[in-house]
XYZ file of C-alpha atoms in Angstrom:
746
model
C 98.716 85.336 70.764
C 95.438 85.283 72.671
C 94.284 88.563 74.213
C 94.600 88.767 77.978
C 91.792 89.692 80.357
C 90.799 93.340 80.119
C 92.922 94.060 77.046
C 90.276 95.894 74.984
C 91.637 99.283 73.913
C 89.838 102.559 74.559
C 87.699 103.844 71.708
C 88.919 106.764 69.612
C 86.009 108.777 71.022
C 87.202 108.137 74.580
C 90.827 108.970 73.776
C 89.866 112.181 71.995
C 87.529 113.226 74.817
C 90.178 112.743 77.500
C 92.745 114.608 75.396
C 90.418 117.583 74.915
C 89.567 117.715 78.629
C 93.244 117.708 79.553
C 93.955 120.414 76.974
C 90.827 122.588 76.930
C 92.698 125.826 76.223
C 94.543 124.260 73.304
C 91.513 122.626 71.705
C 88.035 124.052 72.358
C 88.478 127.054 74.639
C 90.256 130.334 75.297
C 90.959 132.422 78.392
C 88.318 135.151 78.609
C 87.571 138.073 80.917
C 88.920 137.542 84.463
C 90.572 134.323 83.264
C 87.178 132.742 82.717
C 87.237 129.714 80.427
C 85.165 130.381 77.290
C 84.139 128.190 74.376
C 85.544 129.249 71.029
C 82.994 130.947 68.795
C 83.524 128.489 65.923
C 82.681 125.452 68.050
C 79.374 123.582 67.882
C 79.104 120.290 69.745
C 76.199 117.814 69.439
C 74.765 116.000 72.427
C 76.773 112.816 71.844
C 80.011 114.767 72.344
C 78.763 117.114 75.086
C 77.384 114.257 77.197
C 80.675 112.403 76.830
C 82.679 115.497 77.778
C 80.692 116.187 80.961
C 80.497 112.584 82.155
C 84.185 111.884 81.414
C 85.106 115.154 83.140
C 83.366 113.969 86.302
C 85.150 110.618 86.128
C 88.553 112.296 85.764
C 87.831 114.639 88.666
C 87.071 111.681 90.927
C 89.693 109.178 89.783
C 92.720 111.087 88.478
C 94.657 113.171 90.991
C 96.706 114.739 88.188
C 93.599 116.168 86.533
C 92.975 119.838 87.298
C 89.265 120.779 87.513
C 88.198 123.982 85.787
C 86.233 126.429 87.959
C 83.936 127.482 85.121
C 83.716 124.153 83.266
C 79.918 123.887 83.317
C 79.596 127.414 81.950
C 80.925 126.022 78.653
C 77.520 124.330 78.256
C 75.353 127.317 79.146
C 74.304 128.105 75.570
C 72.303 125.369 73.787
C 73.021 127.062 70.446
C 76.648 125.865 70.604
C 76.460 122.908 72.993
C 73.725 120.322 73.501
C 73.436 118.250 76.662
C 70.882 115.461 77.033
C 72.230 112.865 79.488
C 74.306 113.991 82.463
C 75.629 112.078 85.482
C 77.119 114.083 88.371
C 78.191 112.779 91.753
C 79.485 113.731 95.181
C 80.430 117.023 96.837
C 82.288 118.428 93.841
C 78.969 119.478 92.273
C 77.628 122.911 93.283
C 74.371 124.809 92.789
C 76.013 127.077 90.245
C 76.941 124.074 88.078
C 73.293 123.111 87.623
C 72.358 126.746 87.141
C 74.958 127.011 84.374
C 73.244 124.312 82.284
C 69.625 125.215 83.068
C 68.865 126.185 79.446
C 69.698 122.720 78.184
C 66.946 120.270 77.225
C 68.063 117.465 79.516
C 66.440 114.065 79.109
C 68.379 112.322 81.887
C 69.922 113.877 84.997
C 71.532 111.646 87.589
C 72.759 113.330 90.776
C 74.289 110.965 93.336
C 75.561 111.933 96.812
C 75.702 115.618 95.775
C 75.599 116.959 99.320
C 76.609 120.498 98.366
C 73.414 121.099 96.412
C 70.782 123.250 98.125
C 67.267 124.323 97.221
C 68.778 126.722 94.661
C 69.251 123.636 92.497
C 65.549 122.815 92.675
C 64.946 125.969 90.649
C 67.414 124.708 88.039
C 65.641 121.331 88.059
C 62.377 123.087 87.265
C 63.976 124.435 84.091
C 64.251 120.842 82.811
C 60.620 119.906 83.558
C 59.458 119.928 79.922
C 62.101 117.454 78.715
C 63.262 115.399 81.696
C 62.436 111.681 81.421
C 64.804 110.255 84.045
C 65.883 111.932 87.311
C 68.018 110.599 90.151
C 68.518 112.549 93.392
C 69.945 109.634 95.391
C 71.732 110.810 98.535
C 71.151 114.495 97.712
C 69.091 115.224 100.814
C 70.440 118.784 101.252
C 68.837 119.798 97.975
C 65.521 120.116 99.828
C 66.888 122.737 102.244
C 67.503 126.449 101.851
C 70.835 127.939 102.857
C 70.871 131.173 104.865
C 67.102 131.365 104.563
C 67.396 132.092 100.846
C 64.096 131.945 98.947
C 63.585 129.420 96.173
C 65.051 131.657 93.515
C 68.008 131.387 91.234
C 70.542 134.187 91.629
C 73.254 133.514 89.071
C 75.621 136.154 90.406
C 75.874 134.925 93.964
C 78.182 132.244 95.270
C 76.599 132.032 98.684
C 76.612 128.251 98.438
C 80.395 128.371 98.612
C 80.243 130.032 102.039
C 78.399 127.175 103.695
C 79.722 123.830 104.851
C 78.451 120.763 102.930
C 76.223 119.679 105.810
C 74.681 123.117 106.390
C 70.900 122.825 106.645
C 68.445 125.594 107.237
C 64.762 125.850 106.361
C 63.099 122.910 104.662
C 61.956 123.817 101.146
C 58.218 123.234 101.076
C 57.288 125.107 97.883
C 58.756 122.598 95.461
C 56.899 119.707 93.880
C 57.057 117.971 90.532
C 54.277 119.995 88.947
C 54.862 120.250 85.198
C 57.306 117.296 84.961
C 54.878 115.603 82.593
C 57.467 113.529 80.718
C 59.167 112.164 83.841
C 59.082 108.382 83.847
C 61.994 107.273 86.053
C 62.595 108.842 89.474
C 65.059 107.970 92.251
C 64.576 109.818 95.562
C 66.667 107.443 97.688
C 67.635 108.982 101.031
C 65.065 111.788 100.848
C 64.714 113.652 104.209
C 62.112 112.197 106.543
C 60.585 115.676 107.012
C 59.301 115.570 103.428
C 56.009 113.933 102.569
C 56.548 111.749 99.465
C 52.833 111.750 98.683
C 52.656 115.552 98.373
C 55.896 115.740 96.450
C 55.015 113.014 93.941
C 51.314 113.644 93.447
C 51.710 115.687 90.211
C 53.585 112.849 88.501
C 51.005 110.877 86.544
C 53.203 108.807 84.243
C 55.913 107.260 86.410
C 57.073 103.801 85.354
C 60.028 103.486 87.762
C 60.288 104.746 91.357
C 63.092 104.310 93.919
C 62.250 105.283 97.507
C 65.197 103.594 99.241
C 65.629 104.673 102.876
C 62.539 106.920 102.652
C 60.024 107.150 105.488
C 56.511 106.586 104.126
C 53.690 108.180 106.115
C 51.086 106.410 103.997
C 51.123 103.896 101.179
C 47.938 104.403 99.162
C 49.496 107.098 96.968
C 51.465 104.355 95.179
C 48.236 103.098 93.597
C 47.995 106.172 91.360
C 50.527 104.344 89.170
C 48.732 100.994 89.471
C 48.606 100.437 85.729
C 51.950 102.016 84.793
C 54.604 101.264 87.416
C 57.066 98.661 86.167
C 59.829 99.094 88.762
C 59.558 99.833 92.489
C 62.493 99.931 94.912
C 61.735 100.067 98.651
C 65.148 99.133 100.065
C 65.337 99.778 103.821
C 61.760 101.067 103.875
C 59.690 100.013 106.896
C 57.472 97.277 105.477
C 54.005 96.565 106.805
C 51.012 94.487 105.801
C 49.413 97.660 104.463
C 52.411 98.443 102.253
C 52.622 94.872 100.977
C 48.901 94.961 100.136
C 49.432 98.190 98.190
C 52.405 96.733 96.330
C 50.311 93.719 95.310
C 47.934 96.091 93.529
C 50.730 97.234 91.210
C 50.048 94.362 88.865
C 52.344 95.519 86.053
C 55.509 95.465 88.157
C 58.465 93.794 86.453
C 61.020 94.685 89.127
C 60.291 94.763 92.853
C 62.898 95.401 95.544
C 61.746 95.102 99.150
C 65.158 94.147 100.502
C 66.732 95.521 103.644
C 70.064 95.592 105.381
C 70.028 92.523 107.605
C 71.437 94.411 110.616
C 68.561 96.879 110.492
C 65.931 96.395 113.171
C 62.552 95.696 111.604
C 59.262 94.490 112.994
C 58.280 93.053 109.638
C 58.990 89.377 108.966
C 58.864 87.753 105.562
C 56.609 84.726 105.391
C 55.871 81.964 102.948
C 52.389 83.426 102.530
C 53.679 86.893 101.546
C 56.216 85.456 99.109
C 53.530 83.277 97.545
C 51.194 86.263 97.183
C 53.930 88.274 95.435
C 54.507 85.480 92.924
C 50.785 84.892 92.329
C 49.678 88.535 92.014
C 52.640 90.092 90.234
C 52.613 87.796 87.229
C 54.864 90.016 85.072
C 57.672 89.994 87.617
C 61.121 89.410 86.099
C 63.265 90.706 88.962
C 62.771 90.420 92.724
C 65.025 91.343 95.650
C 64.225 90.148 99.167
C 67.785 90.322 100.491
C 68.291 90.725 104.238
C 64.937 89.264 105.293
C 64.595 86.576 107.899
C 61.927 84.051 106.955
C 59.406 83.644 109.747
C 58.505 80.152 108.597
C 60.261 77.511 106.543
C 59.505 77.798 102.857
C 62.198 75.540 101.441
C 61.823 72.005 100.147
C 63.414 69.392 102.460
C 66.733 68.221 101.060
C 65.576 64.634 100.597
C 62.591 65.835 98.529
C 64.587 68.128 96.232
C 64.677 67.361 92.523
C 67.598 65.193 91.502
C 70.350 66.347 89.170
C 72.325 69.514 88.685
C 71.057 72.897 89.945
C 68.114 73.935 87.813
C 66.393 77.268 87.054
C 63.082 75.593 86.203
C 60.331 76.892 88.541
C 58.796 73.419 88.904
C 62.054 72.167 90.464
C 62.493 75.157 92.764
C 63.817 74.399 96.251
C 61.826 77.431 97.465
C 58.128 76.536 97.553
C 56.576 79.923 96.611
C 58.744 80.178 93.479
C 57.366 76.913 92.126
C 54.355 78.966 91.007
C 56.405 81.230 88.739
C 55.422 81.055 85.069
C 59.073 81.456 84.029
C 62.455 81.771 85.712
C 63.293 85.262 87.006
C 66.061 87.241 85.331
C 67.280 88.416 88.757
C 66.652 87.286 92.324
C 68.216 89.038 95.317
C 68.786 86.614 98.193
C 71.832 88.248 99.771
C 71.947 87.828 103.548
C 69.213 85.183 103.525
C 69.395 81.440 104.060
C 67.483 80.929 100.809
C 70.604 81.531 98.698
C 72.028 78.198 99.930
C 69.374 75.913 98.414
C 70.061 73.779 95.338
C 67.449 74.843 92.781
C 66.781 78.571 92.403
C 64.530 79.644 89.500
C 66.559 82.698 88.448
C 69.364 83.317 85.981
C 71.216 85.791 88.206
C 71.153 85.389 91.997
C 72.805 87.483 94.710
C 73.945 85.654 97.807
C 77.006 84.286 99.553
C 76.879 80.608 98.602
C 79.456 80.759 95.807
C 81.618 83.060 93.715
C 78.904 83.751 91.148
C 76.384 84.894 93.778
C 78.991 87.090 95.478
C 80.020 88.762 92.203
C 76.354 89.324 91.362
C 75.938 91.025 94.742
C 78.895 93.351 94.168
C 77.547 94.201 90.720
C 73.988 94.837 91.914
C 74.706 96.829 95.072
C 77.891 98.848 94.464
C 76.362 102.116 93.249
C 73.610 102.723 95.811
C 74.305 100.222 98.617
C 77.990 100.388 99.573
C 77.192 98.803 102.937
C 76.210 95.583 101.111
C 78.911 95.841 98.438
C 81.515 96.112 101.200
C 80.430 92.804 102.722
C 80.261 91.074 99.338
C 83.784 92.273 98.463
C 84.939 90.890 101.803
C 83.518 87.513 100.788
C 85.288 87.774 97.418
C 88.493 88.440 99.362
C 88.037 85.103 101.167
C 87.378 83.311 97.876
C 90.541 84.720 96.274
C 92.613 84.054 99.398
C 91.441 80.577 100.372
C 89.928 79.080 97.230
C 90.385 80.195 93.628
C 88.687 83.003 91.723
C 87.442 81.540 88.430
C 85.960 84.805 87.051
C 89.095 86.894 87.416
C 88.377 89.627 84.875
C 84.854 90.225 86.182
C 86.034 90.186 89.800
C 88.804 92.703 89.147
C 86.563 95.009 87.132
C 83.873 94.969 89.830
C 86.330 95.711 92.647
C 87.952 98.498 90.605
C 84.509 99.984 89.888
C 83.585 99.864 93.590
C 86.835 101.568 94.628
C 86.323 104.295 92.024
C 82.670 104.797 92.923
C 83.283 105.025 96.682
C 86.762 106.446 97.111
C 85.602 108.255 100.290
C 84.082 105.130 101.852
C 86.642 103.669 104.249
C 85.040 100.205 104.485
C 85.002 99.809 100.687
C 88.607 100.996 100.456
C 89.786 98.551 103.129
C 88.064 95.457 101.733
C 88.618 96.442 98.091
C 92.357 96.995 98.494
C 92.652 93.698 100.385
C 90.828 91.852 97.594
C 93.079 93.438 94.955
C 96.157 92.098 96.739
C 94.991 88.508 96.234
C 93.485 89.092 92.771
C 96.778 90.431 91.385
C 99.211 87.961 92.910
C 101.354 85.497 90.992
C 98.579 82.924 90.655
C 96.464 85.238 88.497
C 99.155 87.446 86.967
C 99.596 85.693 83.618
C 95.915 86.213 82.757
C 95.952 89.996 83.229
C 96.598 92.593 80.538
C 98.828 95.649 80.886
C 95.787 97.905 80.767
C 93.929 96.025 83.505
C 96.960 96.023 85.790
C 97.371 99.750 85.215
C 93.763 100.282 86.291
C 94.542 98.403 89.498
C 97.591 100.594 90.125
C 95.500 103.744 89.603
C 92.834 102.816 92.173
C 95.481 101.628 94.629
C 97.248 104.982 94.409
C 93.883 106.748 94.820
C 93.380 104.821 98.048
C 96.855 105.716 99.297
C 96.202 109.365 98.458
C 92.929 109.730 100.333
C 93.442 107.435 103.339
C 96.216 107.697 105.887
C 94.520 104.863 107.789
C 96.924 102.008 108.562
C 94.947 99.139 107.026
C 94.324 100.868 103.698
C 97.955 101.971 103.444
C 99.234 98.474 104.214
C 96.867 96.806 101.741
C 97.785 99.271 98.994
C 101.522 98.902 99.564
C 101.266 95.106 99.585
C 99.262 95.168 96.348
C 101.966 97.257 94.657
C 104.457 94.532 95.596
C 102.601 92.213 93.190
C 103.832 94.292 90.244
C 107.144 94.295 88.401
C 109.041 97.224 89.865
C 109.893 99.694 88.478
C 108.615 98.665 85.019
C 104.873 98.393 85.736
C 104.827 101.493 87.933
C 106.810 103.743 85.615
C 103.699 105.331 84.067
C 102.917 106.722 87.562
C 106.532 106.986 88.699
C 106.486 110.444 90.249
C 103.114 109.954 91.934
C 103.917 106.615 93.540
C 107.229 107.911 94.912
C 105.540 110.978 96.391
C 102.907 108.816 98.079
C 105.475 106.401 99.524
C 107.614 109.249 100.866
C 104.498 110.753 102.442
C 103.812 107.435 104.173
C 107.339 107.447 105.578
C 107.160 111.038 106.880
C 105.542 110.416 110.302
C 108.012 110.034 113.149
C 106.474 106.764 114.323
C 104.828 104.806 111.519
C 103.377 101.300 111.677
C 106.366 98.946 111.461
C 104.982 96.683 108.734
C 103.950 99.615 106.497
C 107.340 101.220 107.003
C 109.139 98.050 105.960
C 107.027 97.556 102.824
C 107.172 101.238 101.835
C 110.967 101.385 102.161
C 111.262 98.179 100.142
C 109.102 99.713 97.403
C 111.146 102.928 97.457
C 114.301 100.877 97.082
C 112.915 98.847 94.191
C 111.636 102.008 92.447
C 115.076 103.645 92.322
C 116.841 100.456 91.277
C 117.690 100.227 87.565
C 116.023 103.445 86.435
C 117.519 106.338 84.470
C 119.372 109.139 86.202
C 116.663 111.719 85.488
C 114.209 109.556 87.454
C 116.635 109.366 90.375
C 117.295 113.093 90.290
C 113.556 113.849 90.268
C 112.937 111.535 93.238
C 115.903 113.038 95.049
C 114.318 116.489 94.753
C 111.139 115.099 96.345
C 113.083 114.556 99.578
C 113.956 110.869 99.098
C 117.488 111.144 100.564
C 116.364 113.160 103.577
C 113.462 110.761 104.255
C 115.737 107.691 104.221
C 118.261 109.370 106.515
C 115.458 110.354 108.916
C 114.381 106.709 109.083
C 117.980 105.662 109.757
C 118.279 108.258 112.523
C 115.083 107.003 114.185
C 116.369 103.429 114.073
C 119.648 104.552 115.592
C 117.758 106.243 118.422
C 115.939 102.950 119.013
C 119.266 101.058 118.685
C 117.582 98.769 116.192
C 119.076 97.407 112.981
C 116.147 95.802 111.194
C 115.012 95.495 107.585
C 113.917 99.139 107.524
C 117.451 100.218 108.439
C 119.066 97.943 105.850
C 116.519 98.777 103.107
C 117.044 102.504 103.760
C 120.800 102.287 103.226
C 120.226 100.078 100.190
C 117.813 102.651 98.756
C 120.404 105.383 99.307
C 123.000 103.223 97.548
C 120.707 102.913 94.546
C 119.555 106.529 94.328
C 123.095 107.936 94.516
C 124.457 105.754 91.717
C 126.015 108.102 89.132
C 123.766 110.886 90.458
C 126.006 113.650 91.890
C 123.116 115.816 93.113
C 121.796 113.016 95.290
C 125.307 112.298 96.603
C 125.569 115.971 97.569
C 122.211 115.750 99.376
C 123.486 112.742 101.305
C 126.473 114.728 102.560
C 124.399 117.833 103.286
C 121.923 115.836 105.414
C 124.568 114.493 107.837
C 124.865 111.239 105.961
C 128.499 110.655 106.944
C 127.755 111.172 110.636
C 124.984 108.579 110.440
C 127.355 106.218 108.616
C 129.867 106.433 111.469
C 127.176 106.041 114.127
C 125.745 102.935 112.419
C 129.205 101.453 112.058
C 129.841 101.946 115.757
C 126.384 100.859 116.958
C 126.126 97.769 114.717
C 129.680 96.425 114.214
C 128.536 92.922 113.270
C 125.782 93.740 110.731
C 127.412 92.593 107.493
C 124.535 93.445 105.117
C 124.340 96.921 106.624
C 128.073 97.497 106.168
C 127.931 96.368 102.551
C 125.067 98.739 101.739
C 126.720 101.696 103.470
C 130.065 101.158 101.742
C 128.348 100.707 98.389
C 126.694 104.093 98.863
C 129.990 105.746 99.821
C 131.509 104.270 96.678
C 128.962 106.303 94.705
C 129.877 109.450 96.635
C 133.589 108.809 96.025
C 132.977 108.615 92.264
C 132.054 112.338 92.279
C 135.327 114.309 92.051
C 133.856 117.484 93.517
C 132.694 115.628 96.651
C 135.829 113.582 97.361
C 137.488 116.319 99.446
C 134.708 115.879 102.014
C 135.755 112.239 102.428
C 139.439 113.063 102.714
C 139.615 113.468 106.504
C 141.717 111.475 108.975
C 138.593 110.053 110.584
C 136.990 108.804 107.347
C 140.235 107.528 105.787
C 141.024 105.578 108.955
C 137.560 103.989 108.905
C 137.852 103.036 105.215
C 141.371 101.697 105.762
C 140.260 99.536 108.679
C 137.368 98.131 106.675
C 139.833 96.781 104.088
C 140.441 93.925 106.542
C 136.741 93.135 106.906
C 135.586 89.635 106.008
C 131.939 90.667 106.276
C 129.657 89.403 103.505
C 132.495 87.640 101.734
C 134.679 90.263 100.105
C 131.925 92.854 99.627
C 132.722 95.271 102.465
C 136.460 95.086 101.829
C 135.905 95.491 98.069
C 133.665 98.557 98.489
C 136.026 100.183 101.009
C 138.873 99.674 98.559
C 136.733 101.195 95.800
C 136.147 104.355 97.854
C 139.875 104.679 98.540
C 140.760 103.967 94.887
C 138.799 107.019 93.735
C 140.359 109.170 96.477
C 143.882 107.974 95.530
C 143.150 108.779 91.897
C 143.199 112.521 92.767
C 146.932 112.274 93.468
C 149.256 112.896 96.427
C 148.854 116.684 96.291
C 145.315 116.530 97.759
C 146.489 114.368 100.689
C 147.034 117.079 103.319
C 146.881 114.940 106.476
C 149.818 113.475 108.314
C 147.995 110.406 109.559
C 147.150 108.014 108.162
C 149.903 108.251 105.571
C 148.976 107.821 101.907
C 151.595 105.173 101.211
C 150.506 103.098 104.212
C 146.871 103.160 103.097
C 147.906 102.158 99.562
C 149.919 99.277 100.980
C 146.849 98.015 102.833
C 144.838 98.305 99.609
C 147.399 96.154 97.726
C 147.236 93.532 100.462
C 143.461 93.481 100.482
C 143.160 93.071 96.709
C 145.711 90.246 96.744
C 143.672 88.425 99.399
C 140.451 88.311 97.340
C 139.463 85.254 95.329
C 139.142 86.516 91.756
C 136.478 83.891 90.968
C 134.222 85.086 93.798
C 130.525 85.256 92.930
C 129.489 88.876 93.449
C 126.156 90.085 94.780
C 126.151 93.299 92.775
C 124.881 94.729 89.483
C 126.645 97.561 87.673
C 124.485 99.710 85.430
C 127.642 101.146 83.881
C 131.383 100.362 83.982
C 132.274 103.998 83.359
C 133.333 104.850 86.954
C 135.676 101.835 86.952
C 137.059 102.453 83.460
C 137.868 106.022 84.487
C 140.589 104.673 86.819
C 142.499 102.720 84.164
C 144.310 105.219 81.865
C 146.494 106.891 84.525
C 149.805 106.589 86.386
C 149.033 108.616 89.495
C 147.711 105.681 91.511
C 148.670 102.169 90.349
C 146.724 100.627 93.206
C 143.553 102.280 91.855
C 144.337 100.726 88.446
C 144.803 97.384 90.138
C 141.431 97.606 91.915
C 139.672 98.610 88.686
C 141.346 95.818 86.701
C 140.442 93.243 89.361
C 136.832 94.504 89.443
C 136.411 94.256 85.639
C 138.047 90.840 85.457
C 135.851 89.493 88.249
C 132.670 90.936 86.745
C 133.189 89.577 83.202
C 135.113 86.370 83.972
C 132.191 84.009 84.420
C 129.649 84.441 81.603
C 127.084 82.238 83.256
C 126.357 85.089 85.670
C 124.472 86.759 82.831
C 122.519 83.611 82.073
C 121.693 83.138 85.747
C 120.375 86.684 85.961
C 117.999 86.037 83.051
C 116.700 82.906 84.710
C 116.475 84.423 88.215
C 115.353 88.083 88.025
C 115.322 90.322 91.057
C 112.688 89.326 93.598
C 110.350 92.178 94.629
C 108.440 90.400 97.377
C 109.312 92.012 100.713
C 108.522 88.773 102.471
C 111.375 86.941 100.740
C 115.095 87.051 101.484
C 116.035 89.017 98.400
C 119.136 91.017 97.519
C 118.224 94.626 98.271
C 121.742 95.924 97.686
C 121.414 96.387 93.954
C 123.624 99.025 92.433
C 122.006 100.987 89.606
């Protein structure tokens, strides 16, 4: 059998790393003084393992809600005699000054800090400790690192936690004493988003050997300082930097550039206009260029070949055939060309192997891949275009598309725009059309990021997209590995008194499907989460609105399923005024057949519990059940279920029947008449997980009518064997948009 998309298993290294991180106290650590986590004395870990531990730890913190962070985790790597760190990637507000201070004795080669807004100038001191070894440094989006908190001097006080007292956005005095003096091995530097108060020239002057520099969103006071790396700089990123003729002239002096990015967000106001002359100069002067990004620029003059003059044949990457005049002078095709948000991406012949743009699926996927990490504002728009492709056309690179969207959702779980467009794209990328090509592992990854989105965003659009995406999965089978979590999230969605109607409907449907055909321990666990109370609250709200819609019917159906052979949940139903709501619904909606069937099915479950039957044995309830024996609603279903409730009550014998009216013998007579009126070959809209409650009524002589009902039920259920075959061919539909049977029992 051919492997499905995304079916590659995790490496043993990855599995072992995750296991150790989830079980630190059982594997590598012990609880020390004041419950501090300490590394065992017999442990020595090389850099390959330490790097993997730290980077996987950060991933788990950001993507797995069940993972518990350890307060003193980074202290485990404070001693280079037992642990060796070389390449570390940390991101977002979780990272604190004390974490960097904890590892300051390590000989780091690479340190990537991204959007670490809780870092202050205390961390600059820790950075200085790495100056002799650091080759690659990223401080993208860490603008607070250049500010002191509470006027603290640039000193490292290991015993203070003053950074914990300040809010993430707290800024005080700008740190002016720091520069990169002594960072002699530093080759790659990313200062994207650096505060405009800082002068890049002063900060960077000590760095003599840079080969790669990213100054995205940085305000440049002058440009000449870039020429100090004239002979060395191979990569320069100036995304969203105010371009000028002076800056372009300086860039053209950097003759060894292999990657140049002068792109900008198209909605950004800029006086600079790209021209054919500038583009030609870039190609002519920067002869080693392999990668160029000019996304977002409006061309001041036309630099494309007229359509009737274009080279014939299929799209070509040969420079001589280029539909963009300046690129005809390239010596070889570029490896990468960024043309996103430009009209140039629409031409026929583009001399580059990988192009970002919006012309086709390949360009859009390239854009998501290129811009996700540092440019979520562009990735968001590209994912939106992928959404249209998956919805209207057909996504031909399914595995790549899914992996890119998953990566974007993981990377930017706090970015609302990414979460909205990403969750919408996932809905179309996981539907029936693409399902057969997806592996179990890939679909589980989708479920994880969807649940992350539901967890962090109460916003209507994200919640609706996530719930709809979950409907594309086989329920409960594909969600069972996250069973508790998904139920908790759905119940949380249904808590508000007035929720969006469409979300409510989908969430209740999912709740119903999740408790259908699962083991009792699952149902009991969900019941303890407040499932029964939540469904009854929804029913009460619908009663107040005098509305019997799908939410009302799904809620009763869900209660029918969760109470099946689960006495604790039946007890909760009674304790939460369930019987009062049953009577109110019966009175308010006398003609709603599906509703009646679901309610009576639920009460059949309650009646199966001997300890609870006395609560049903009241004149009011017995009269209602007796009257429903005559119901023709939904075929025989309502009458059948009412008779089932009474059969269990009759099974307890005449001694428990304390009421004068209605009389026991009269009710039994009505039961006999009802059973005789049913067509024994009726096709039933019901699934029994177990025949035990029915079989319990057979070996007895207290209530012959109960025996008769049980015998009729068994005969009807097993009489026509093709029912089983039909079920195999037509499994339960889980699409809330279809007219499916939501009254499943068990």
